[in-house]
Amino acid sequence: MWTMPLDEFKVFNPSLSNYAEQLLIAKCLEAQGYEWPVPWQDTEFPQPETVNSTALKIFNADIARRYGYHDAPVPNPAEADAWSEFSAFANSYEPDGAFRARFVACGDDARGDQTVVDVDGLNYIASLEMQARDEISSSAAIRDAARSWKSCLSKAVTFDLPKDPWSEMPTPAMAEEYGIYGPNLTDGPTAEEIAIAEADARCRDASGYTEVRYQTEWAAQEALVENNRDKLDRIRNEAVAHTAELKMTIAENAPSQ
């Protein structure tokens, strides 16, 4: 699941804050005679199997076998459909000339200062994650493992491979061909995509790339946590308290499932 030392401090979930704010906006607007039908939401925000608890896309042999390079389906399609319908409603709802100003006012009332602080905390954690990845980008061990990965996979494919699989596989051309990105999206992988993804995952493991990358990034993050623990502890503690407040607001205002 690519768990990292900084993960324990990523407590604040902007989706939880957004949901609480939408519920308070609905309460405010409905008191003025407007509609704002916010759907029910699972506040655990379960992720697809291809995404870990910190919203990082993950890739391994099991995922490659089942999904290729595609994302797994969302855990609750009905919930996702309900939110798509609400988004379409919200984008087109304009019942009178006063609505927009009242919507903005309700939003201002619903939004709290703590949310801004928590987002700043997430941004700080993200900056440390980027710092760790910048530090390991020059790792000789990772570069050697990437060369071994490329040598391994080149025996199974006929196209040119990038230097490093972490951020360069699948390549943009592959992603567009398989319908992962671009104008012709597909719901799932082809047999060819699965075969290449499985070979890719096997070579990442056989070359030692996955293990070396993981351990090197872990060590870099661990050092950053040690050097910034006071601030990280404060970010986490504030986020824990705010999360409890948000969940109470949601419990008091959410519709039934």
XYZ file of C-alpha atoms in Angstrom, residues 40-252:
213
model
C -25.770 11.050 1.657
C -22.013 10.422 1.828
C -19.967 7.707 3.528
C -17.667 9.842 5.693
C -14.944 7.183 5.580
C -14.612 8.002 1.857
C -13.604 4.471 0.792
C -11.107 4.470 -2.083
C -10.783 2.178 -5.113
C -8.371 -0.717 -4.660
C -5.795 1.062 -6.794
C -5.574 4.042 -4.417
C -4.224 3.927 -0.864
C -5.605 5.747 2.179
C -3.635 8.911 1.346
C -4.995 9.022 -2.243
C -1.732 7.774 -3.795
C -2.109 5.594 -6.900
C -0.480 2.240 -6.189
C 0.748 -0.486 -8.516
C 1.796 -4.066 -7.853
C 1.512 -7.530 -9.382
C -1.995 -8.179 -8.038
C -3.320 -4.846 -9.290
C -1.650 -5.379 -12.665
C -3.315 -8.790 -13.018
C -6.806 -7.429 -12.306
C -6.769 -3.871 -13.622
C -3.684 -3.391 -15.792
C -2.822 0.280 -15.463
C -6.473 1.293 -15.035
C -8.078 2.522 -11.848
C -10.248 0.030 -10.008
C -14.000 0.749 -9.942
C -15.284 3.082 -7.236
C -16.467 1.143 -4.144
C -19.997 2.609 -4.186
C -21.228 3.415 -7.719
C -24.692 4.485 -6.525
C -23.135 7.082 -4.233
C -20.910 8.358 -7.040
C -23.933 8.617 -9.353
C -25.890 10.565 -6.727
C -23.066 13.095 -6.408
C -22.790 13.419 -10.191
C -26.500 14.199 -10.325
C -26.141 16.748 -7.519
C -23.206 18.415 -9.291
C -25.260 18.709 -12.471
C -28.132 20.191 -10.466
C -25.843 22.654 -8.653
C -24.262 23.831 -11.905
C -27.628 24.621 -13.498
C -29.766 25.755 -10.534
C -30.525 29.479 -10.782
C -34.105 29.956 -9.539
C -34.016 33.754 -9.243
C -31.782 36.788 -9.398
C -31.096 36.783 -5.663
C -29.948 33.162 -5.431
C -26.283 33.621 -6.332
C -25.648 36.266 -3.652
C -27.494 34.201 -1.046
C -25.534 31.098 -2.001
C -22.248 32.961 -1.556
C -23.370 34.292 1.825
C -24.393 30.815 2.993
C -21.035 29.480 1.847
C -19.159 32.173 3.749
C -21.115 31.319 6.898
C -20.462 27.584 6.472
C -16.719 27.868 5.911
C -14.491 27.942 8.991
C -11.029 29.351 9.606
C -9.782 25.964 10.795
C -10.284 24.501 7.318
C -7.755 26.956 5.912
C -5.288 26.011 8.649
C -5.752 22.312 7.928
C -5.245 22.811 4.198
C -2.047 24.732 4.955
C -0.976 21.747 7.056
C -1.632 19.335 4.191
C 0.337 21.582 1.854
C 3.240 21.567 4.302
C 3.192 17.762 4.458
C 3.040 17.601 0.655
C 6.086 19.862 0.461
C 7.989 17.434 2.692
C 6.911 14.523 0.484
C 8.212 16.370 -2.560
C 11.439 17.149 -0.725
C 11.936 13.450 0.046
C 11.353 12.502 -3.596
C 13.731 15.207 -4.779
C 16.375 13.899 -2.383
C 16.109 10.314 -3.614
C 16.034 11.275 -7.305
C 19.833 11.149 -7.338
C 20.018 7.775 -5.573
C 22.493 5.510 -7.352
C 20.714 2.436 -5.983
C 17.400 3.521 -7.496
C 19.022 4.370 -10.825
C 20.760 0.971 -10.941
C 17.504 -0.807 -10.111
C 15.685 1.195 -12.794
C 18.247 0.080 -15.381
C 17.718 -3.532 -14.314
C 13.950 -3.057 -14.573
C 14.310 -1.646 -18.095
C 16.564 -4.502 -19.173
C 14.071 -7.006 -17.792
C 10.970 -5.477 -19.386
C 12.626 -4.845 -22.753
C 12.568 -8.610 -23.273
C 8.755 -8.597 -23.085
C 7.830 -5.489 -25.121
C 8.729 -4.064 -28.523
C 8.449 -0.332 -27.772
C 10.968 2.043 -26.215
C 10.847 2.170 -22.436
C 11.376 5.203 -20.204
C 14.291 5.436 -17.773
C 12.243 5.040 -14.618
C 8.894 3.294 -13.998
C 7.778 5.296 -10.965
C 6.395 8.336 -12.786
C 6.846 7.269 -16.414
C 4.861 4.023 -16.695
C 2.554 3.743 -18.401
C 3.933 6.228 -20.895
C 1.557 8.954 -22.167
C 1.247 7.120 -25.493
C 0.355 3.862 -23.723
C -2.159 5.600 -21.456
C -3.923 7.151 -24.424
C -3.872 3.912 -26.429
C -5.373 1.959 -23.519
C -8.026 4.598 -22.807
C -6.682 5.611 -19.404
C -6.315 9.251 -20.441
C -7.380 11.232 -23.463
C -10.564 11.469 -25.528
C -11.393 7.744 -25.722
C -11.591 6.542 -22.130
C -12.323 2.878 -21.437
C -13.784 1.258 -18.327
C -11.243 -1.532 -18.110
C -8.049 -3.004 -19.518
C -7.522 -5.026 -22.650
C -5.707 -8.366 -22.563
C -2.654 -6.642 -24.068
C -2.625 -3.971 -21.352
C -2.849 -6.600 -18.613
C -0.027 -8.635 -20.131
C 2.294 -5.608 -20.293
C 1.299 -4.400 -16.824
C 1.951 -7.841 -15.332
C 5.377 -8.002 -17.011
C 6.105 -4.482 -15.738
C 5.159 -5.421 -12.167
C 7.212 -8.635 -12.298
C 10.264 -6.738 -13.544
C 9.900 -4.061 -10.856
C 10.010 -6.818 -8.259
C 12.662 -9.009 -9.915
C 15.014 -6.073 -10.468
C 14.675 -4.975 -6.855
C 13.303 -1.618 -8.009
C 10.156 -1.670 -5.857
C 12.031 -2.596 -2.678
C 14.893 -0.156 -3.219
C 12.592 2.727 -4.061
C 10.340 2.042 -1.101
C 13.129 1.719 1.454
C 14.973 4.780 0.142
C 11.864 6.944 0.214
C 10.935 5.624 3.662
C 14.338 6.597 5.042
C 14.150 10.080 3.489
C 10.686 10.707 4.946
C 11.684 9.295 8.326
C 14.507 11.844 8.573
C 12.154 14.684 7.622
C 9.638 13.598 10.261
C 12.355 13.587 12.892
C 13.528 17.066 11.895
C 10.019 18.550 11.741
C 8.152 16.573 14.380
C 6.970 19.517 16.507
C 5.185 21.156 13.605
C 3.883 17.851 12.252
C 2.475 16.889 15.665
C 0.695 20.246 15.867
C -0.758 19.780 12.364
C -2.015 16.308 13.263
C -3.495 17.301 16.624
C -5.372 20.264 15.153
C -6.669 18.096 12.334
C -7.867 15.382 14.728
C -9.861 17.943 16.715
C -11.316 19.560 13.612
C -12.225 16.182 12.100
C -14.265 15.368 15.209
C -16.114 18.690 14.869
C -16.805 18.078 11.178
C -18.188 14.601 11.836
C -20.502 16.001 14.502
C -21.768 18.647 12.055
C -22.357 15.970 9.447
C -24.179 13.671 11.876
C -26.520 16.520 12.793
